[in-house]
């Protein structure tokens, strides 16, 4: 932030930061048991940074929750651990593998790990009695998310009903819930992909190395470049080869594609994102390609 | 498109309004498309859907109707937020549906807007709905208003048509509180005067819509005189390193606060001095709206969430009797003697409806004193009595300390939006 404010104007990035911090504090003050959903991806890292700022010099007053698909990138898990250790917050891992083993979700061989995260997450929220769960969803990501409130009410089944959303006025958030219900909170609703990158650059904070250009053995499937891995073997006709790539989003490695890129610094990534002609989800997220309303349908079930 | 650095840009929030067929979605689609904020995959999806539905042209409205039921019915059912940026400014559009639930949705969208954009169809001229939109924007104290006279292509770009609507609206606006009005003739479908200047309307010498959105001055709309700091969260580290740290986190709602300022904590009335203002790990020399900061005081006075820090000689009056305009947002009517939860800044209390003075007809501005209740989407003047004092200002002075929401205690739903006239 600039030191002199001759005309008392804040840049839009400073305004977004102030608004997000306001939301974090509001939730911490009004909810019994909040949790921060933290995947180790760029958006949740920005969230973690904002939470750090909101309560400084005190520690973040709630735990973080990661839903581990079992197919996560090791570089992302490493970054997750670094953040958690540096800030001294409690990490809760909700494992899809474990949820399958315990019969919480069913692996029928057809359902993606991404979809199985829904049941795993809802179970973890219920088991721990969380009343508010912060998520890094942004309204610019997807048209169903553009309709999302900052405080998104979820019923006892964790479901989102887009037709029954509460009006959200000024910066007065309504956090009332009944027993068994919870609220999803989206403090970075108004940020765009470019804002996230500018902020990461400005703050100089650690993100997983796979966001930067690197060599990787990849193969092409449905127009996406996927990582060669025992979890995701090549099918007949698919050939893995070494390419220079980076990731725009991170999720389950069986569904998250990378893009060919030589961008190896934040500056270069920003330049690339600024001229990108395809959205991050359209380019590299297999989970959004199932149908025109894939995101909306998952959100109604309880996805973040 | 060159590289955009978003930490240098400023921000304009605007709310759109218009009837169902005024071409609002087309205009938003056009703004997004011409500012290169639509990505190829999104556009391809819209083109494919348009083609599969047998449309003759790409329906840009499909870009903004994000929900299944909206696409099924071809209507917008709820406020959506959209984003685009030009090299100097980022824009957040509160896209409010022009459908039956207009008032409630418009109030929602307008509550945070710096600018209101009202569309009229050049063939129809001003309708009841355009007047209603202007009334709501003025009630919500949206400081800038743009009337976009759309579909100029369908009236042969006739200057007389524009002049007539311009004159009629300017006349109407004198009855309202609209500090800044701009009337722009456009064709959203063909792109005239949206981003690019229209060759078809050489007679028009004003700005294009995008130029106006980019240059309208919004920083001066905030109150930088009356210091208001609602305490949101008490920061107490309880660590060895910061053993004695006690700070008050919150968002500045008005004025400029500096270390050394003599302040009063309300409602207790205790006075102290600002010892320091922290922004994360740095001390800063001043804080102003809408910064989120942590304030430390010199004395160990009792301060908790819901209190307010203000200047000793310039503080809001704590009051339990509130006179306000209310927009009612639910189908069960608001009636006298009703009890509700009220959230005002960081303070939550209960409120009793003492009286409903009148219902405002937002079409004619007539004050109906006969009806003693407010139905869904109706606006009226109401007297409330609260269980604890609120620290409020008139909404006309400060949109943060002058606003509140009403919550139904049984369902937990937000049922009303309030703008304070006065407190006593």
GROMACS .gro file of C-alpha atoms in nm, chain A residues 1 3 5 7-13 15-19 21-23 25-26 28-30 49 52-59 61 139-141 143-144 146-149 151 160 162-174 176 178 189-195 198 202-203 248 267 270-271 273-279 281-283 291-294 296-297 300, chain B residues 1 3-7 9-11 13 36 38-42 49 64 66-71 73 76-83 90 92 104 107-108 111-112 140 217 219 222 224 232-233 235-237 242 245 249-251 256 279-282 286 288 290-294 305 329 341 343-346 348 395 399 403-405 407 409-414 417-419:
model
  180
    1UNK     CA    1   0.000   0.000   0.000
    3UNK     CA    2   0.226   0.562   0.205
    5UNK     CA    3  -0.281   0.940   0.023
    7UNK     CA    4  -0.645   1.253  -0.235
    8UNK     CA    5  -0.760   0.974   0.000
    9UNK     CA    6  -0.808   0.722  -0.276
   10UNK     CA    7  -0.738   0.354  -0.238
   11UNK     CA    8  -0.636   0.145  -0.535
   12UNK     CA    9  -0.888  -0.120  -0.624
   13UNK     CA   10  -0.657  -0.391  -0.492
   15UNK     CA   11  -1.014  -0.182  -0.155
   16UNK     CA   12  -1.053  -0.552  -0.223
   17UNK     CA   13  -0.808  -0.634   0.054
   18UNK     CA   14  -0.992  -0.410   0.301
   19UNK     CA   15  -1.327  -0.565   0.209
   21UNK     CA   16  -1.037  -0.846   0.586
   22UNK     CA   17  -1.368  -0.696   0.697
   23UNK     CA   18  -1.543  -1.022   0.603
   25UNK     CA   19  -1.327  -1.033   1.105
   26UNK     CA   20  -1.703  -1.029   1.081
   28UNK     CA   21  -1.467  -1.460   1.339
   29UNK     CA   22  -1.672  -1.225   1.560
   30UNK     CA   23  -2.015  -1.369   1.490
   49UNK     CA   24  -0.273  -1.422   0.370
   52UNK     CA   25  -0.323  -1.356   0.860
   53UNK     CA   26  -0.357  -0.981   0.811
   54UNK     CA   27  -0.705  -0.960   0.960
   55UNK     CA   28  -0.600  -1.086   1.303
   56UNK     CA   29  -0.234  -0.985   1.321
   57UNK     CA   30  -0.047  -0.985   1.558
   58UNK     CA   31  -0.280  -1.253   1.695
   59UNK     CA   32  -0.289  -1.590   1.525
   61UNK     CA   33  -0.847  -1.779   1.534
  139UNK     CA   34  -1.753  -1.471  -0.899
  140UNK     CA   35  -1.549  -1.417  -1.215
  141UNK     CA   36  -1.467  -1.787  -1.238
  143UNK     CA   37  -2.146  -1.798  -1.435
  144UNK     CA   38  -2.311  -1.986  -1.146
  146UNK     CA   39  -2.145  -1.488  -1.038
  147UNK     CA   40  -2.476  -1.540  -0.860
  148UNK     CA   41  -2.320  -1.634  -0.530
  149UNK     CA   42  -2.351  -1.424  -0.219
  151UNK     CA   43  -2.246  -1.533   0.285
  160UNK     CA   44  -2.723  -2.431  -0.191
  162UNK     CA   45  -2.990  -2.022  -0.567
  163UNK     CA   46  -3.356  -1.917  -0.567
  164UNK     CA   47  -3.367  -1.868  -0.191
  165UNK     CA   48  -3.059  -1.652  -0.141
  166UNK     CA   49  -3.074  -1.376   0.115
  167UNK     CA   50  -3.041  -1.025  -0.019
  168UNK     CA   51  -2.700  -0.883   0.072
  169UNK     CA   52  -2.698  -0.510   0.136
  170UNK     CA   53  -2.415  -0.263   0.200
  171UNK     CA   54  -2.150  -0.449   0.401
  172UNK     CA   55  -2.409  -0.580   0.647
  173UNK     CA   56  -2.385  -0.958   0.636
  174UNK     CA   57  -2.653  -1.176   0.788
  176UNK     CA   58  -2.811  -1.630   1.115
  178UNK     CA   59  -3.032  -2.282   1.250
  189UNK     CA   60  -1.588  -1.295  -0.430
  190UNK     CA   61  -1.501  -0.964  -0.596
  191UNK     CA   62  -1.146  -1.057  -0.695
  192UNK     CA   63  -1.058  -1.162  -1.049
  193UNK     CA   64  -0.787  -1.403  -1.158
  194UNK     CA   65  -0.567  -1.106  -1.244
  195UNK     CA   66  -0.621  -0.948  -0.900
  198UNK     CA   67  -0.119  -0.903  -0.878
  202UNK     CA   68   0.276  -0.756  -0.448
  203UNK     CA   69   0.284  -0.958  -0.127
  248UNK     CA   70  -0.332  -2.207  -1.402
  267UNK     CA   71   0.554  -1.080  -1.366
  270UNK     CA   72   0.066  -1.166  -1.497
  271UNK     CA   73   0.155  -1.077  -1.856
  273UNK     CA   74  -0.296  -1.396  -1.769
  274UNK     CA   75  -0.365  -1.041  -1.890
  275UNK     CA   76  -0.376  -1.153  -2.252
  276UNK     CA   77  -0.528  -1.499  -2.197
  277UNK     CA   78  -0.825  -1.557  -2.422
  278UNK     CA   79  -0.960  -1.862  -2.239
  279UNK     CA   80  -1.076  -1.875  -1.875
  281UNK     CA   81  -1.150  -2.321  -1.569
  282UNK     CA   82  -1.238  -2.358  -1.937
  283UNK     CA   83  -0.876  -2.419  -2.021
  291UNK     CA   84  -2.231  -3.006  -1.864
  292UNK     CA   85  -2.323  -2.641  -1.910
  293UNK     CA   86  -2.437  -2.627  -1.549
  294UNK     CA   87  -2.166  -2.853  -1.400
  296UNK     CA   88  -2.419  -2.500  -1.048
  297UNK     CA   89  -2.517  -2.864  -1.002
  300UNK     CA   90  -2.636  -2.720  -0.512
  305UNK     CA   91  -0.486  -0.525  -2.474
  307UNK     CA   92  -0.083  -0.547  -1.940
  308UNK     CA   93  -0.319  -0.422  -1.674
  309UNK     CA   94  -0.177  -0.365  -1.329
  310UNK     CA   95  -0.465  -0.393  -1.092
  311UNK     CA   96  -0.280  -0.249  -0.794
  313UNK     CA   97  -0.637   0.094  -1.082
  314UNK     CA   98  -0.927   0.239  -0.891
  315UNK     CA   99  -1.272   0.089  -0.858
  317UNK     CA  100  -1.921  -0.011  -0.863
  340UNK     CA  101  -1.224  -0.777  -2.413
  342UNK     CA  102  -1.517  -1.217  -2.243
  343UNK     CA  103  -1.306  -1.521  -2.297
  344UNK     CA  104  -1.323  -1.736  -2.606
  345UNK     CA  105  -1.454  -2.042  -2.426
  346UNK     CA  106  -1.738  -1.837  -2.273
  353UNK     CA  107  -2.633  -2.236  -2.720
  368UNK     CA  108  -2.514  -1.320  -1.784
  370UNK     CA  109  -2.591  -1.809  -1.514
  371UNK     CA  110  -2.850  -2.038  -1.362
  372UNK     CA  111  -3.040  -2.326  -1.518
  373UNK     CA  112  -3.380  -2.183  -1.431
  374UNK     CA  113  -3.280  -1.846  -1.574
  375UNK     CA  114  -3.180  -1.999  -1.904
  377UNK     CA  115  -3.720  -1.911  -1.860
  380UNK     CA  116  -3.284  -1.299  -1.482
  381UNK     CA  117  -3.404  -1.395  -1.136
  382UNK     CA  118  -3.140  -1.253  -0.911
  383UNK     CA  119  -2.866  -0.996  -0.876
  384UNK     CA  120  -2.542  -1.112  -1.031
  385UNK     CA  121  -2.204  -0.948  -1.012
  386UNK     CA  122  -1.981  -0.906  -1.319
  387UNK     CA  123  -1.632  -0.771  -1.360
  394UNK     CA  124  -1.190  -0.193  -1.252
  396UNK     CA  125  -1.803  -0.425  -1.060
  408UNK     CA  126  -3.583  -0.545  -0.362
  411UNK     CA  127  -3.211  -0.179  -0.354
  412UNK     CA  128  -2.966  -0.466  -0.306
  415UNK     CA  129  -2.675  -0.025  -0.179
  416UNK     CA  130  -2.308  -0.050  -0.274
  444UNK     CA  131  -3.026   0.491  -0.195
  521UNK     CA  132  -1.498   1.098  -1.022
  523UNK     CA  133  -1.342   0.936  -0.456
  526UNK     CA  134  -1.708   0.958   0.068
  528UNK     CA  135  -1.388   1.241   0.499
  536UNK     CA  136  -1.559  -0.500   1.473
  537UNK     CA  137  -1.315  -0.729   1.647
  539UNK     CA  138  -0.738  -0.821   1.864
  540UNK     CA  139  -0.574  -0.977   2.171
  541UNK     CA  140  -0.280  -1.200   2.074
  546UNK     CA  141   0.268  -0.942   2.199
  549UNK     CA  142  -0.119  -0.581   2.260
  553UNK     CA  143  -1.006  -0.410   1.429
  554UNK     CA  144  -1.259  -0.251   1.199
  555UNK     CA  145  -1.333  -0.071   0.875
  560UNK     CA  146  -0.968   1.050   0.863
  583UNK     CA  147  -0.224  -0.218   0.898
  584UNK     CA  148  -0.108  -0.576   0.937
  585UNK     CA  149   0.258  -0.552   1.051
  586UNK     CA  150   0.303  -0.182   0.976
  590UNK     CA  151  -0.369   0.789   0.880
  592UNK     CA  152  -0.977   0.669   0.600
  594UNK     CA  153  -1.289   0.208   0.337
  595UNK     CA  154  -0.964   0.091   0.502
  596UNK     CA  155  -0.966  -0.209   0.736
  597UNK     CA  156  -0.720  -0.129   1.014
  598UNK     CA  157  -0.647  -0.199   1.379
  609UNK     CA  158  -1.749  -0.518   1.932
  633UNK     CA  159  -3.823  -0.764   0.106
  645UNK     CA  160  -3.354  -0.837   1.475
  647UNK     CA  161  -2.801  -0.523   1.235
  648UNK     CA  162  -2.643  -0.178   1.222
  649UNK     CA  163  -2.267  -0.147   1.160
  650UNK     CA  164  -2.117  -0.411   1.393
  652UNK     CA  165  -2.692  -0.632   1.656
  699UNK     CA  166  -2.813   0.796   0.566
  703UNK     CA  167  -2.420   0.532   0.390
  707UNK     CA  168  -2.797   0.194   0.705
  708UNK     CA  169  -2.922  -0.126   0.866
  709UNK     CA  170  -3.083  -0.457   0.783
  711UNK     CA  171  -3.379  -0.998   1.010
  713UNK     CA  172  -3.575  -1.400   1.404
  714UNK     CA  173  -3.765  -1.720   1.331
  715UNK     CA  174  -3.639  -1.786   0.978
  716UNK     CA  175  -3.310  -1.595   0.993
  717UNK     CA  176  -3.387  -1.434   0.659
  718UNK     CA  177  -3.300  -1.073   0.575
  721UNK     CA  178  -3.326  -0.273   0.435
  722UNK     CA  179  -3.328   0.053   0.624
  723UNK     CA  180  -3.200   0.404   0.566
   0.00000   0.00000   0.00000
